[in-house]
PDB file of C-alpha atoms in Angstrom:
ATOM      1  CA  UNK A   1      14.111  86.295  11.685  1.00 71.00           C
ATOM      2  CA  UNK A   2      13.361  84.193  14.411  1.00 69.00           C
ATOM      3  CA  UNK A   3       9.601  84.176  13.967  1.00 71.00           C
ATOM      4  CA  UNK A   4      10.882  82.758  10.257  1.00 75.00           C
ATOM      5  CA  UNK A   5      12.554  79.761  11.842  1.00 67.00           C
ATOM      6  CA  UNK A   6       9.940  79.470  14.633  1.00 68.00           C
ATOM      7  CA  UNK A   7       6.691  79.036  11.625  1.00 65.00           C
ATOM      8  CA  UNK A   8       9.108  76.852   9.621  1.00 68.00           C
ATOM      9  CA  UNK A   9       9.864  74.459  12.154  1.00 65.00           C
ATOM     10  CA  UNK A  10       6.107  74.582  13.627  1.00 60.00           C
ATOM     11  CA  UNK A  11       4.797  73.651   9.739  1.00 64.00           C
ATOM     12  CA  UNK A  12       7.341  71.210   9.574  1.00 61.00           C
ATOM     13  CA  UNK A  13       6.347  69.451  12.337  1.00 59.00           C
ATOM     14  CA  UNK A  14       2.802  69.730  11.496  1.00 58.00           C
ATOM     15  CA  UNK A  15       3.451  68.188   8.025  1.00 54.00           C
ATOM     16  CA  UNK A  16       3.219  64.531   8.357  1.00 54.00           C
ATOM     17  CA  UNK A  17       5.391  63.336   4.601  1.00 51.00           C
ATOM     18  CA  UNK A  18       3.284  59.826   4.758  1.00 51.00           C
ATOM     19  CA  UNK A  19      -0.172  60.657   4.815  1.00 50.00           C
ATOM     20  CA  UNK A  20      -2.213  61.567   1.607  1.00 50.00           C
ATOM     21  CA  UNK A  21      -2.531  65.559   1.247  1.00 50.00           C
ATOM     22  CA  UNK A  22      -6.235  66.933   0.465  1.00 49.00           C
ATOM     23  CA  UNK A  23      -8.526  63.903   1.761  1.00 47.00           C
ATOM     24  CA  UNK A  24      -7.626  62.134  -1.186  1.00 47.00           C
ATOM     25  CA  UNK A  25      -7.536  57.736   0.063  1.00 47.00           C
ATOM     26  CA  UNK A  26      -6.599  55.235  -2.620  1.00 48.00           C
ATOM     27  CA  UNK A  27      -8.151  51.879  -2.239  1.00 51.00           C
ATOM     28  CA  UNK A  28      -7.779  48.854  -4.243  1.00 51.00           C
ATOM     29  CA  UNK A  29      -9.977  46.742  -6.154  1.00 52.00           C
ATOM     30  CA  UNK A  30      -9.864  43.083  -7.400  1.00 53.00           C
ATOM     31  CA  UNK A  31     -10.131  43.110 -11.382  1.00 52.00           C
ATOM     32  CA  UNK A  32      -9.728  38.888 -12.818  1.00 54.00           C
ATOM     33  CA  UNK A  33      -7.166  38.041  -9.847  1.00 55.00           C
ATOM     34  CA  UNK A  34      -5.719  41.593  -9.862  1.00 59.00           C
ATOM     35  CA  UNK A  35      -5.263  44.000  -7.683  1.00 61.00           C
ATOM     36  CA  UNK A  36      -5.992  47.080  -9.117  1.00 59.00           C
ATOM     37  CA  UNK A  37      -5.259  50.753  -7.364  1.00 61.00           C
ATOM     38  CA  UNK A  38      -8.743  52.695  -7.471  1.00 60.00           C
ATOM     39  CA  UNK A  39      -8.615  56.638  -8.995  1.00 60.00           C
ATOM     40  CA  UNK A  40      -9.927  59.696  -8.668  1.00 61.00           C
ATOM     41  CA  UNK A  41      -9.717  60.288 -12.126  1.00 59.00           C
ATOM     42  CA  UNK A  42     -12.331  60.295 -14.562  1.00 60.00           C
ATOM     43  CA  UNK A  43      -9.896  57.678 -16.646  1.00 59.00           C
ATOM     44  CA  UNK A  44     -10.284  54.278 -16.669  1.00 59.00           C
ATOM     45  CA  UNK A  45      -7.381  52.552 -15.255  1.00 54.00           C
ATOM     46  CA  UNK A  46      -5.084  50.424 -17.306  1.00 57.00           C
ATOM     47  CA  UNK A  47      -5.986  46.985 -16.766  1.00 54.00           C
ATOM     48  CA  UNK A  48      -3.463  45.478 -18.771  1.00 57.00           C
ATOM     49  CA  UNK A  49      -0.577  46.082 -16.625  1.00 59.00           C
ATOM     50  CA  UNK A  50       1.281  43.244 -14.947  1.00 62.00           C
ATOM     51  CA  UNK A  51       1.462  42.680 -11.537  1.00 63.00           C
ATOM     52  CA  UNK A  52       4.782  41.970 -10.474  1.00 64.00           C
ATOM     53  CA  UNK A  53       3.335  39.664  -7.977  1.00 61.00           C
ATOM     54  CA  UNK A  54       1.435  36.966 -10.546  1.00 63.00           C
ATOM     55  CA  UNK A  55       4.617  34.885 -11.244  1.00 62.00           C
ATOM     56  CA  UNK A  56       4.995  34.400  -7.283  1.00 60.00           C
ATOM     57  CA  UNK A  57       0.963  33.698  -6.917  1.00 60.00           C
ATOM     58  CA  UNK A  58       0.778  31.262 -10.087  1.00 63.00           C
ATOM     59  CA  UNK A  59       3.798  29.158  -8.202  1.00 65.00           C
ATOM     60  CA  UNK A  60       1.947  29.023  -4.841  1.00 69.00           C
ATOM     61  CA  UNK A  61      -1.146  27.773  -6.479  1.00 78.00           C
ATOM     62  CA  UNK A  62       0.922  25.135  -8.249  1.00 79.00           C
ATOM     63  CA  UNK A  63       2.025  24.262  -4.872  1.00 81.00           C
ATOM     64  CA  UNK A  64      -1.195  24.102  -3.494  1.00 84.00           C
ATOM     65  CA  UNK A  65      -2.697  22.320  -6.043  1.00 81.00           C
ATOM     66  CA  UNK A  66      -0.122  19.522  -5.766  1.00 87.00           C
ATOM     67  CA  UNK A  67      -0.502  19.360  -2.105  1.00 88.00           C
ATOM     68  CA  UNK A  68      -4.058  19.344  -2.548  1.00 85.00           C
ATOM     69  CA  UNK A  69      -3.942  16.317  -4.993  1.00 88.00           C
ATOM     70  CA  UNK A  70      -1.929  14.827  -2.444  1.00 92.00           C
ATOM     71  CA  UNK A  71      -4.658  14.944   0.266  1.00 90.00           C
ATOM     72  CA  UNK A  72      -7.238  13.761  -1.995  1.00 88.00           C
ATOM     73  CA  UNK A  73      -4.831  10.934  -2.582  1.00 90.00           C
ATOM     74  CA  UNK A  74      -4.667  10.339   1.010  1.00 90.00           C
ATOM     75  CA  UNK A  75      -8.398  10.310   1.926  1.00 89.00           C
ATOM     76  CA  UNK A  76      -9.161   7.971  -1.222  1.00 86.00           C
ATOM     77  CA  UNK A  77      -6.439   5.315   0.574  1.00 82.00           C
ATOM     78  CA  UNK A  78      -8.078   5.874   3.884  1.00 80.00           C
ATOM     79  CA  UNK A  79     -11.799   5.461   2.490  1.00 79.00           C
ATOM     80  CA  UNK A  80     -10.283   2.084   0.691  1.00 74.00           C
ATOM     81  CA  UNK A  81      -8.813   1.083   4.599  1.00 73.00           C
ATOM     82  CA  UNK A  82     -11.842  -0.593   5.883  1.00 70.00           C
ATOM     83  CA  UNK A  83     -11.093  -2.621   9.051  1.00 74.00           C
ATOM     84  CA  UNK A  84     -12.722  -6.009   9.225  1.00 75.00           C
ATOM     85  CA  UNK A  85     -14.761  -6.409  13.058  1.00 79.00           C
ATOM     86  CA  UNK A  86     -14.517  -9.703  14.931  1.00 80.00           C
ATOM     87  CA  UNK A  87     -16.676 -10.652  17.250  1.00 82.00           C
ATOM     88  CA  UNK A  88     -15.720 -11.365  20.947  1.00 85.00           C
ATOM     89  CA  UNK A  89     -18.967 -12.980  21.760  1.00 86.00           C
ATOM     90  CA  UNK A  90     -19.633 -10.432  24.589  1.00 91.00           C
ATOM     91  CA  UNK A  91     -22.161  -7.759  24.981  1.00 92.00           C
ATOM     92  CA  UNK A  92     -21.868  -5.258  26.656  1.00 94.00           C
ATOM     93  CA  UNK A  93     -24.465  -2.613  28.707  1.00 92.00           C
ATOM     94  CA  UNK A  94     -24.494   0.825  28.185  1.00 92.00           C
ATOM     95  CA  UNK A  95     -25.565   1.894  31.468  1.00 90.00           C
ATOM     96  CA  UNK A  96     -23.537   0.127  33.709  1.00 91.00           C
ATOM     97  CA  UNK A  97     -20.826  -1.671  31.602  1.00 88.00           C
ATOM     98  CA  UNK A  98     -22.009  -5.451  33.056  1.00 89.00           C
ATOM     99  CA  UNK A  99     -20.572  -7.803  29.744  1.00 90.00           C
ATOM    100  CA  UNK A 100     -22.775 -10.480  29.041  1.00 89.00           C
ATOM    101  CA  UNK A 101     -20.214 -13.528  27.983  1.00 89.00           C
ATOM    102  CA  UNK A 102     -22.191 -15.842  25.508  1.00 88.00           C
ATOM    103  CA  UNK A 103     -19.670 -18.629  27.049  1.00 87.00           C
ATOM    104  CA  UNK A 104     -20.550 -17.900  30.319  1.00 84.00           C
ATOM    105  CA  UNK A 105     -24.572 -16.938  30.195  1.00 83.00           C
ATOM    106  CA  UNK A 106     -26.036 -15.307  33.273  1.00 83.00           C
ATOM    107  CA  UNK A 107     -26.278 -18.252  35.760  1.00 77.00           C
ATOM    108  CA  UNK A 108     -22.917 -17.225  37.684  1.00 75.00           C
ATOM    109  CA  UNK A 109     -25.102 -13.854  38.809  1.00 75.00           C
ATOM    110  CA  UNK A 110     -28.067 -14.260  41.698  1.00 73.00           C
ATOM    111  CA  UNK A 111     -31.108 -15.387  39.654  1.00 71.00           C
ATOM    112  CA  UNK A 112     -29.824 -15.610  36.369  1.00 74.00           C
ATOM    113  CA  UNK A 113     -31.258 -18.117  34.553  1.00 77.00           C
ATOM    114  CA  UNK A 114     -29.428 -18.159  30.979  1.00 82.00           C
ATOM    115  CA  UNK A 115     -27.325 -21.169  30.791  1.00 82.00           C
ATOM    116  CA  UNK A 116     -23.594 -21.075  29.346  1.00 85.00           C
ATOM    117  CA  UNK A 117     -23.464 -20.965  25.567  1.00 86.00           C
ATOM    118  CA  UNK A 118     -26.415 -19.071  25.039  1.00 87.00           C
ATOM    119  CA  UNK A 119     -26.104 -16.764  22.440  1.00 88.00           C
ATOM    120  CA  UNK A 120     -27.096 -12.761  22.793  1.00 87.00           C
ATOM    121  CA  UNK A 121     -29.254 -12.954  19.879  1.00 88.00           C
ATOM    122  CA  UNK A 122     -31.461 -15.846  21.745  1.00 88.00           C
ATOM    123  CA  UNK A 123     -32.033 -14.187  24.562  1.00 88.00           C
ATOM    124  CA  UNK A 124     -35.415 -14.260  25.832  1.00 87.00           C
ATOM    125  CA  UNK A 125     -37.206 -10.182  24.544  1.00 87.00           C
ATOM    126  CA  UNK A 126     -37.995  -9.708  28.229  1.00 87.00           C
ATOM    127  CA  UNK A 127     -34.525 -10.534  29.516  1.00 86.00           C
ATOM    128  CA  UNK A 128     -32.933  -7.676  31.547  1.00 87.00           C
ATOM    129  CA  UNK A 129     -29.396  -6.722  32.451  1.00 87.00           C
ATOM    130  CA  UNK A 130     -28.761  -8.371  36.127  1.00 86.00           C
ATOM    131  CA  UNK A 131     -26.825  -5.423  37.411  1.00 86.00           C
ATOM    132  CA  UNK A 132     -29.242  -2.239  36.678  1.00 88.00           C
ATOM    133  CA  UNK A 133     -32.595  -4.031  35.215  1.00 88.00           C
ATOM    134  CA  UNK A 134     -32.066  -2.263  31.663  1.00 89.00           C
ATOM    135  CA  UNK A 135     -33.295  -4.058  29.007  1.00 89.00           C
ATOM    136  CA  UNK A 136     -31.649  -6.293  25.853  1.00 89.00           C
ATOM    137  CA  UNK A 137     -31.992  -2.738  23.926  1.00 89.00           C
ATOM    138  CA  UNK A 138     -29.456  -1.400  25.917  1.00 91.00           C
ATOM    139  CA  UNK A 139     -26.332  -3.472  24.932  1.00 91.00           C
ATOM    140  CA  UNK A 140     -24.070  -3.252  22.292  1.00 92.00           C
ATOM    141  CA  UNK A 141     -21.850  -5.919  20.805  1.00 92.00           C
ATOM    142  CA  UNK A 142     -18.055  -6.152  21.614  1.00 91.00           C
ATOM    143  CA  UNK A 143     -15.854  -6.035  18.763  1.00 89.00           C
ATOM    144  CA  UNK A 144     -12.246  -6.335  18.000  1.00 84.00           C
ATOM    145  CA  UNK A 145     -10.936  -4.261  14.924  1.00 81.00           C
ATOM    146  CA  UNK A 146      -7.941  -5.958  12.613  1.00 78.00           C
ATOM    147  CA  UNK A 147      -6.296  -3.128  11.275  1.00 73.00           C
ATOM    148  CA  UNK A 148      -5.470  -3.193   7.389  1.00 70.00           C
ATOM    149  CA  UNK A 149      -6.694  -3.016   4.475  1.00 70.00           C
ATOM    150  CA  UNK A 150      -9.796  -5.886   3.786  1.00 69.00           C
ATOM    151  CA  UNK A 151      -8.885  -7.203   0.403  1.00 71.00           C
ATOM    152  CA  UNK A 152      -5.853  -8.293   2.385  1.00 73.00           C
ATOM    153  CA  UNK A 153      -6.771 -10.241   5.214  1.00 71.00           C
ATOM    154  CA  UNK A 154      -6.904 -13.547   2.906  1.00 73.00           C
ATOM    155  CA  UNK A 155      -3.208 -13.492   2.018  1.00 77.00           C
ATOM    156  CA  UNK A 156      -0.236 -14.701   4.015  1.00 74.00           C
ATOM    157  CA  UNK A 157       0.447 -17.160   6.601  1.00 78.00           C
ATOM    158  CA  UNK A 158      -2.872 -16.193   7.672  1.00 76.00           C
ATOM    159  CA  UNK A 159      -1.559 -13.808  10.010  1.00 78.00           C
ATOM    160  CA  UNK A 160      -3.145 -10.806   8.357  1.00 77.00           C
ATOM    161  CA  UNK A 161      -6.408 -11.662  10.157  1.00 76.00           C
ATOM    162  CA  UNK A 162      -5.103 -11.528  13.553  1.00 80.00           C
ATOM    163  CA  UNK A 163      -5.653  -8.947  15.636  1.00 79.00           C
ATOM    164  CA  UNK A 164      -3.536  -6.063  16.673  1.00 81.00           C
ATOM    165  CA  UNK A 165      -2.953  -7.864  20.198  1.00 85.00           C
ATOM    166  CA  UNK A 166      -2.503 -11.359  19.041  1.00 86.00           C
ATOM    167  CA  UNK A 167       0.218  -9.609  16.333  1.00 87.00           C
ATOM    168  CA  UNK A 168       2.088  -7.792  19.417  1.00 91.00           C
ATOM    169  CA  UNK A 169       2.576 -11.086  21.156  1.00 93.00           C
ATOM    170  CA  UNK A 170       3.789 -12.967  18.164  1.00 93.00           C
ATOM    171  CA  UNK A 171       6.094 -10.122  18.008  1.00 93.00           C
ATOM    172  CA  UNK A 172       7.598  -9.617  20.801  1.00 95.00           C
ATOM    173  CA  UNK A 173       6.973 -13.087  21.956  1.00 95.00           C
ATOM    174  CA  UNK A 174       9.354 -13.968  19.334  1.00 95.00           C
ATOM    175  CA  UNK A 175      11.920 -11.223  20.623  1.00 95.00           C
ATOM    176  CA  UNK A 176      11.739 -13.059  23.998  1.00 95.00           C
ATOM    177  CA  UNK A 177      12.773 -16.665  22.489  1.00 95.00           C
ATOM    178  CA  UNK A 178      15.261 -15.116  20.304  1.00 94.00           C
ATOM    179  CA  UNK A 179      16.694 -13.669  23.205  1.00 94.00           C
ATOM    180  CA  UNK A 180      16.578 -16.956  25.661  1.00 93.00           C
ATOM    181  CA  UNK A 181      17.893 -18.589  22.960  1.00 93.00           C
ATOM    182  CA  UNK A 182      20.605 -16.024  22.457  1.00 91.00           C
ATOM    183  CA  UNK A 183      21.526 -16.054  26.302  1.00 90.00           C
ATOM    184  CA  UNK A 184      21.089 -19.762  26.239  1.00 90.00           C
ATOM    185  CA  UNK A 185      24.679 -19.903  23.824  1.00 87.00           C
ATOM    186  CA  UNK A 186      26.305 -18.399  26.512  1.00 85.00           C
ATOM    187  CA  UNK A 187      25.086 -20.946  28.940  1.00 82.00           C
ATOM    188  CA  UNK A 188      26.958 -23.841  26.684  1.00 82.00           C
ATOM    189  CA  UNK A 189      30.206 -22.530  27.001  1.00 72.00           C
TER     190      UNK A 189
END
């Protein structure tokens, strides 16, 4: 009796009740957005059968399909944001970040010859930077951006075509005299 129990418990505990019995694996297989269990079988499976799963995976593509519309959205209003460049009227070098000043020319620096008001574009082909001797090549143009959109910049007070630091210090500059003015009422009584 007890070798009974002992071979029942030993097969029991060889017996594993979630693996597959007889080598037999089931895979899956992607029919027209379906996932379809593969078969030993010689039958051919039932395609027809719903997936319980198609509602839920036809609602997350709606999803995504509205939040991709939404980014294409987005990128066609950022393409349409082109920010307008001023120029500063300074050049600068790329190798040792010397800024040529069209007010101010070259003459302030030991043997420049370039007078004040000289523009970049003037410039003698031979003319080198007076700091590290590269050449006109070498320098790029200074520019300030003005953010918004470009069709925009004519309309207003005008102030759509200032820059983003001349728009802080009408800002905040008017902050400050609101505020003087503010502290100024207390000053009459």
């Amino acid at each position: 009796m007890f070798k009974i129990l002992f071979l029942a418990a030993l097969m029991a505990s060889s017996v594993n009740a979630f693996t597959i019995q007889g080598g037999i694996t089931t895979r899956t297989l992607q029919r027209s957005g379906r996932w379809v269990p593969l078969r030993m079988s010689s039958e051919e499976p039932n395609v027809t059968e719903l997936d319980p799963m198609d509602a839920a995976i036809e609602e997350v593509d709606e999803a995504t399909r509205k939040q991709m519309e939404k980014a294409r959205k987005a990128q066609e209003l950022r393409e349409q944001e082109v920010f307008m460049k001023k120029s500063t009227g300074k050049h600068k070098c790329t190798n040792c970040d010397w800024e040529y000043d069209e007010a101010k020319g070259d003459s302030m620096m030991i043997g420049g010859m370039i007078k004040p008001g000289t523009a970049f574009s003037t410039l003698p082909a031979d003319w080198r930077c007076p700091v590290c001797r590269a050449s006109k090549d070498a320098f790029v143009e200074v520019v300030e951006e003005i953010p918004g959109f470009e069709v925009n910049q004519g309309y207003g007070f005008g102030t759509n075509s200032w820059t983003a630091g001349q728009k802080n210090l009408a800002i905040f500059g008017g902050l400050a005299v609101f505020f003087l003015l503010f502290l100024g009422g207390y000053a009459l009584s």
